[in-house]
Amino acid sequence: MSNNEENAKHNELENADRRKFFGKTALVGAGAVAAPMTAAMFASMAKANAAEAANSPFVHPGDLDEYYGFWSGGHSGEVRIMGIPSMRELMRIPVFNIDSATGWGLTDESKRIKGDSAHLLAGDSHHPHMSMTDGSYNGKYVFINDKANSRVARIRCDVMKCDKMLTVPNIQAVHGLRVQKAPYTKYVVCNGEFEIPMNNDGKDGMEDVSTYRSLYNVINAETMEMAFQVMVDGNLDNTDADYDGKYFASTCYNSEMGMNLGEMITAERDHVVIFSLAACEAALKAGKYKTYNGNNVPVLDGRKGSELTRYIPVPKSPHGLNTSPNGEYFVANGKLSPTVSIISIKKLDDLFANKIQPRDAVVAEPELGLGPLHTAFDNKGNAFTTLFLDSQIAKWNVQDAIDAHNGKKVNYIRQKLDVHYQPGHNHTSQGETRDADGKWLISLCKFSKDRFLPVGPLRPENDQLIDISGDEMKLVHDGPTFAEPHDCMIVHRSKMKPLKLWPRTDPIFAETIAQAKRDGVDVYMDNKVIRDGKKVRVYMTSIAPNYGMNEFKVKLGDEVTVIVTNLDQVEDVTHGFCMTNHGVQMEIGPQATASITFTANQPGVQWYYCNWFCHALHMEMRGRMLVEA
Ligand code: RUQ
Ligand code: CUA
């Protein structure tokens, strides 16, 4: 069936379903005066209600979703929070981008968090993953990489704001990122993708490609500082961790170290690199490392033949790497090969003890279809693999695939479902944790083509929601989405404890409050202008619909910092501060303090106003900066 025919058929079914659904609602109101309801009608209503209660994508107005989804915003640089299964976008968290609503990238606090990369205005976020305890999400942090500028950031899930950012040294382009799953997320691990000379100072080594390296990067999750790096052969793509806290695995494409497409895909096999955490930590302790580029980050040597790693050959250019939630397998997705390679984690001890050969760890290589990119899992031993070229999701059974590999006559493919179109990542509800629950599958489709009203040459992508609770996968929702949700993860709401008000002692603005103390200002009481040479610090409070200060005076050319503290204790009352004609905008959440610094470069009266709607007199919430020439 062509995609269009499939489309038409699907729409027909969908419309029939919709009619049934609306019909049911209409009957409740009109049933009494219209034709009496038949037993069959009651039965079908009861069935519809039961089905809806079991696993329904309908979240009625006022009802809350069962899951939080964390979506990468791709080359828009942000992270988005979705409600699942409604697919409603709940929030956006600016991270590697600049955001005029919240002032992210503009405020002093966000610049401090961005640190050495505060000057960068762009980013490419790929892989959001949450911290875990004993293989379960712990609701504490979400980590996300910036491929474009080799950064890793952390989002604090109590306030849903980015609170740390690190530029990873000695590499270019952070791609795959995951967390240590057990016993807890001590480390965040991520792949350096593009290979470069180890001392990349432009002095020598640029011509000799054989000196180029990629590094595996291990970051301390709590401090967000580099713990160590591991030099590998080939480059690295995606990564994941086991459930025992012992091993990490990364796919590698371009083991040839080619510098152009043709050279990159010559070898029939690339590999999966397995990292032994214990061996790496021992080497680190023993001082077996070098440093490069004038920084002091320890770089261990994990190239072929090292005790730190093992290289498992797999068909060429593998992409996604996913751990099965029972902790037994790493699955490497073939991309250019129609197969996935199933690596037994149990066999890795023997592999590191040199008791078996690397290929002995591969317990099956089932053929699934064209362009397997990523695999997700349910809680019943099934796996769901995106087939980019086929525009399908293949549902297959892991044990059956292994049995078939061992010669048993069994069909491991359960179903293939058309998705629209060209899926990259997919993700099941809690599927990268021990708590995989087999309810929902998201397919992040790179192209939407004819699925939505046309909006010009640039089209949205399509995040599709699939019900996987029954034997058959069922497509239940199309979600248009802006560039580009590379990846996502789905967390049950019971794991999350977001705050309603900011703690007054929050570390995100602790430095701002410390400066106020040095200025003799109590930000919760005082409205004061402090002059410090050509620097002026303006402290003001805000309570809807008033700023604590209706005017302040500065001199032309002064460097002005406005520090606003929101004294409202009311849930959801956020104020803003916007200085007209100065590119100055920010959010101040209830009980938070936020500050922004700019040059008063225009003489005369400059109005500032609250740009977050907070009160019936929100329009009146404004004041004047008087700039003396
Ligand atoms: S990658 S489409 Cu950036 Cu996660 Cu696979
Ligand atoms: Cu304060 Cu609008």
JSON list of N, CA and C in Angstrom, two decimals, residues 43 64 90 97 99 109 117 129 156 185 245 263 267 347 360 364 434 496 518 526 538 542 563 576 610 620 622-623 628:
[
{"chain": "A", "resi": 43, "resn": "ALA", "atom": "N", "xyz": [-23.94, -0.94, 24.30]},
{"chain": "A", "resi": 43, "resn": "ALA", "atom": "CA", "xyz": [-22.77, -1.82, 24.33]},
{"chain": "A", "resi": 43, "resn": "ALA", "atom": "C", "xyz": [-21.58, -1.12, 23.69]},
{"chain": "A", "resi": 64, "resn": "LEU", "atom": "N", "xyz": [-5.34, 16.26, 33.43]},
{"chain": "A", "resi": 64, "resn": "LEU", "atom": "CA", "xyz": [-3.89, 16.31, 33.32]},
{"chain": "A", "resi": 64, "resn": "LEU", "atom": "C", "xyz": [-3.36, 15.06, 32.65]},
{"chain": "A", "resi": 90, "resn": "LEU", "atom": "N", "xyz": [3.67, 21.88, 26.88]},
{"chain": "A", "resi": 90, "resn": "LEU", "atom": "CA", "xyz": [3.44, 22.50, 28.17]},
{"chain": "A", "resi": 90, "resn": "LEU", "atom": "C", "xyz": [4.40, 23.65, 28.44]},
{"chain": "A", "resi": 97, "resn": "ASN", "atom": "N", "xyz": [19.81, 28.34, 23.00]},
{"chain": "A", "resi": 97, "resn": "ASN", "atom": "CA", "xyz": [19.29, 29.44, 22.20]},
{"chain": "A", "resi": 97, "resn": "ASN", "atom": "C", "xyz": [19.15, 30.69, 23.06]},
{"chain": "A", "resi": 99, "resn": "ASP", "atom": "N", "xyz": [16.35, 33.56, 24.28]},
{"chain": "A", "resi": 99, "resn": "ASP", "atom": "CA", "xyz": [14.90, 33.62, 24.37]},
{"chain": "A", "resi": 99, "resn": "ASP", "atom": "C", "xyz": [14.44, 34.94, 24.96]},
{"chain": "A", "resi": 109, "resn": "GLU", "atom": "N", "xyz": [22.08, 36.19, 35.17]},
{"chain": "A", "resi": 109, "resn": "GLU", "atom": "CA", "xyz": [22.07, 34.83, 35.74]},
{"chain": "A", "resi": 109, "resn": "GLU", "atom": "C", "xyz": [22.31, 33.80, 34.64]},
{"chain": "A", "resi": 117, "resn": "SER", "atom": "N", "xyz": [30.68, 30.07, 27.31]},
{"chain": "A", "resi": 117, "resn": "SER", "atom": "CA", "xyz": [29.99, 30.12, 26.02]},
{"chain": "A", "resi": 117, "resn": "SER", "atom": "C", "xyz": [28.85, 31.14, 26.02]},
{"chain": "A", "resi": 129, "resn": "HIS", "atom": "N", "xyz": [18.11, 13.43, 28.38]},
{"chain": "A", "resi": 129, "resn": "HIS", "atom": "CA", "xyz": [17.97, 12.22, 29.20]},
{"chain": "A", "resi": 129, "resn": "HIS", "atom": "C", "xyz": [18.00, 12.58, 30.68]},
{"chain": "A", "resi": 156, "resn": "ARG", "atom": "N", "xyz": [17.42, 21.70, 35.73]},
{"chain": "A", "resi": 156, "resn": "ARG", "atom": "CA", "xyz": [16.95, 21.30, 37.06]},
{"chain": "A", "resi": 156, "resn": "ARG", "atom": "C", "xyz": [15.45, 21.10, 36.99]},
{"chain": "A", "resi": 185, "resn": "THR", "atom": "N", "xyz": [23.02, 8.16, 38.84]},
{"chain": "A", "resi": 185, "resn": "THR", "atom": "CA", "xyz": [23.71, 8.90, 37.79]},
{"chain": "A", "resi": 185, "resn": "THR", "atom": "C", "xyz": [24.86, 9.70, 38.38]},
{"chain": "A", "resi": 245, "resn": "GLY", "atom": "N", "xyz": [25.90, -0.42, 36.20]},
{"chain": "A", "resi": 245, "resn": "GLY", "atom": "CA", "xyz": [26.94, 0.56, 36.50]},
{"chain": "A", "resi": 245, "resn": "GLY", "atom": "C", "xyz": [28.32, 0.10, 36.08]},
{"chain": "A", "resi": 263, "resn": "GLU", "atom": "N", "xyz": [34.80, 8.01, 1.41]},
{"chain": "A", "resi": 263, "resn": "GLU", "atom": "CA", "xyz": [35.79, 7.33, 2.26]},
{"chain": "A", "resi": 263, "resn": "GLU", "atom": "C", "xyz": [35.16, 6.79, 3.53]},
{"chain": "A", "resi": 267, "resn": "ALA", "atom": "N", "xyz": [34.36, 0.63, 4.40]},
{"chain": "A", "resi": 267, "resn": "ALA", "atom": "CA", "xyz": [34.49, -0.62, 5.15]},
{"chain": "A", "resi": 267, "resn": "ALA", "atom": "C", "xyz": [33.14, -1.31, 5.30]},
{"chain": "A", "resi": 347, "resn": "LYS", "atom": "N", "xyz": [27.73, -11.22, 28.55]},
{"chain": "A", "resi": 347, "resn": "LYS", "atom": "CA", "xyz": [28.97, -11.79, 28.00]},
{"chain": "A", "resi": 347, "resn": "LYS", "atom": "C", "xyz": [30.15, -10.82, 28.06]},
{"chain": "A", "resi": 360, "resn": "ASP", "atom": "N", "xyz": [31.61, -12.92, 19.53]},
{"chain": "A", "resi": 360, "resn": "ASP", "atom": "CA", "xyz": [30.85, -13.88, 20.33]},
{"chain": "A", "resi": 360, "resn": "ASP", "atom": "C", "xyz": [29.82, -13.19, 21.23]},
{"chain": "A", "resi": 364, "resn": "ALA", "atom": "N", "xyz": [22.50, -12.05, 18.20]},
{"chain": "A", "resi": 364, "resn": "ALA", "atom": "CA", "xyz": [21.60, -12.09, 17.05]},
{"chain": "A", "resi": 364, "resn": "ALA", "atom": "C", "xyz": [21.78, -10.82, 16.23]},
{"chain": "A", "resi": 434, "resn": "ARG", "atom": "N", "xyz": [14.16, 0.80, 33.95]},
{"chain": "A", "resi": 434, "resn": "ARG", "atom": "CA", "xyz": [13.60, -0.47, 34.40]},
{"chain": "A", "resi": 434, "resn": "ARG", "atom": "C", "xyz": [12.08, -0.44, 34.39]},
{"chain": "A", "resi": 496, "resn": "MET", "atom": "N", "xyz": [7.92, 13.28, 39.17]},
{"chain": "A", "resi": 496, "resn": "MET", "atom": "CA", "xyz": [8.27, 14.69, 39.08]},
{"chain": "A", "resi": 496, "resn": "MET", "atom": "C", "xyz": [7.69, 15.48, 40.25]},
{"chain": "A", "resi": 518, "resn": "ARG", "atom": "N", "xyz": [26.44, 42.97, 49.30]},
{"chain": "A", "resi": 518, "resn": "ARG", "atom": "CA", "xyz": [27.65, 43.82, 49.28]},
{"chain": "A", "resi": 518, "resn": "ARG", "atom": "C", "xyz": [27.27, 45.28, 49.07]},
{"chain": "A", "resi": 526, "resn": "ASP", "atom": "N", "xyz": [14.12, 46.62, 49.71]},
{"chain": "A", "resi": 526, "resn": "ASP", "atom": "CA", "xyz": [14.65, 47.91, 49.27]},
{"chain": "A", "resi": 526, "resn": "ASP", "atom": "C", "xyz": [14.43, 48.19, 47.79]},
{"chain": "A", "resi": 538, "resn": "VAL", "atom": "N", "xyz": [20.41, 49.10, 39.82]},
{"chain": "A", "resi": 538, "resn": "VAL", "atom": "CA", "xyz": [19.07, 49.56, 40.19]},
{"chain": "A", "resi": 538, "resn": "VAL", "atom": "C", "xyz": [18.30, 48.39, 40.78]},
{"chain": "A", "resi": 542, "resn": "SER", "atom": "N", "xyz": [8.85, 43.98, 42.83]},
{"chain": "A", "resi": 542, "resn": "SER", "atom": "CA", "xyz": [7.63, 44.04, 42.01]},
{"chain": "A", "resi": 542, "resn": "SER", "atom": "C", "xyz": [6.53, 43.25, 42.72]},
{"chain": "A", "resi": 563, "resn": "ILE", "atom": "N", "xyz": [17.97, 45.03, 38.72]},
{"chain": "A", "resi": 563, "resn": "ILE", "atom": "CA", "xyz": [17.74, 43.79, 39.49]},
{"chain": "A", "resi": 563, "resn": "ILE", "atom": "C", "xyz": [16.32, 43.86, 40.02]},
{"chain": "A", "resi": 576, "resn": "GLY", "atom": "N", "xyz": [7.54, 40.66, 34.26]},
{"chain": "A", "resi": 576, "resn": "GLY", "atom": "CA", "xyz": [8.64, 40.81, 33.31]},
{"chain": "A", "resi": 576, "resn": "GLY", "atom": "C", "xyz": [9.28, 42.17, 33.53]},
{"chain": "A", "resi": 610, "resn": "CYS", "atom": "N", "xyz": [6.32, 46.04, 32.31]},
{"chain": "A", "resi": 610, "resn": "CYS", "atom": "CA", "xyz": [6.19, 44.61, 32.61]},
{"chain": "A", "resi": 610, "resn": "CYS", "atom": "C", "xyz": [5.66, 43.90, 31.37]},
{"chain": "A", "resi": 620, "resn": "GLU", "atom": "N", "xyz": [-0.43, 49.21, 33.03]},
{"chain": "A", "resi": 620, "resn": "GLU", "atom": "CA", "xyz": [0.02, 50.37, 33.82]},
{"chain": "A", "resi": 620, "resn": "GLU", "atom": "C", "xyz": [1.30, 50.07, 34.59]},
{"chain": "A", "resi": 622, "resn": "ARG", "atom": "N", "xyz": [4.56, 50.15, 34.74]},
{"chain": "A", "resi": 622, "resn": "ARG", "atom": "CA", "xyz": [5.70, 50.67, 33.98]},
{"chain": "A", "resi": 622, "resn": "ARG", "atom": "C", "xyz": [6.34, 51.83, 34.70]},
{"chain": "A", "resi": 623, "resn": "GLY", "atom": "N", "xyz": [7.49, 52.24, 34.25]},
{"chain": "A", "resi": 623, "resn": "GLY", "atom": "CA", "xyz": [8.21, 53.34, 34.88]},
{"chain": "A", "resi": 623, "resn": "GLY", "atom": "C", "xyz": [9.21, 53.95, 33.90]},
{"chain": "A", "resi": 628, "resn": "GLU", "atom": "N", "xyz": [20.38, 61.26, 31.58]},
{"chain": "A", "resi": 628, "resn": "GLU", "atom": "CA", "xyz": [20.90, 62.62, 31.43]},
{"chain": "A", "resi": 628, "resn": "GLU", "atom": "C", "xyz": [22.05, 62.64, 30.43]}
]
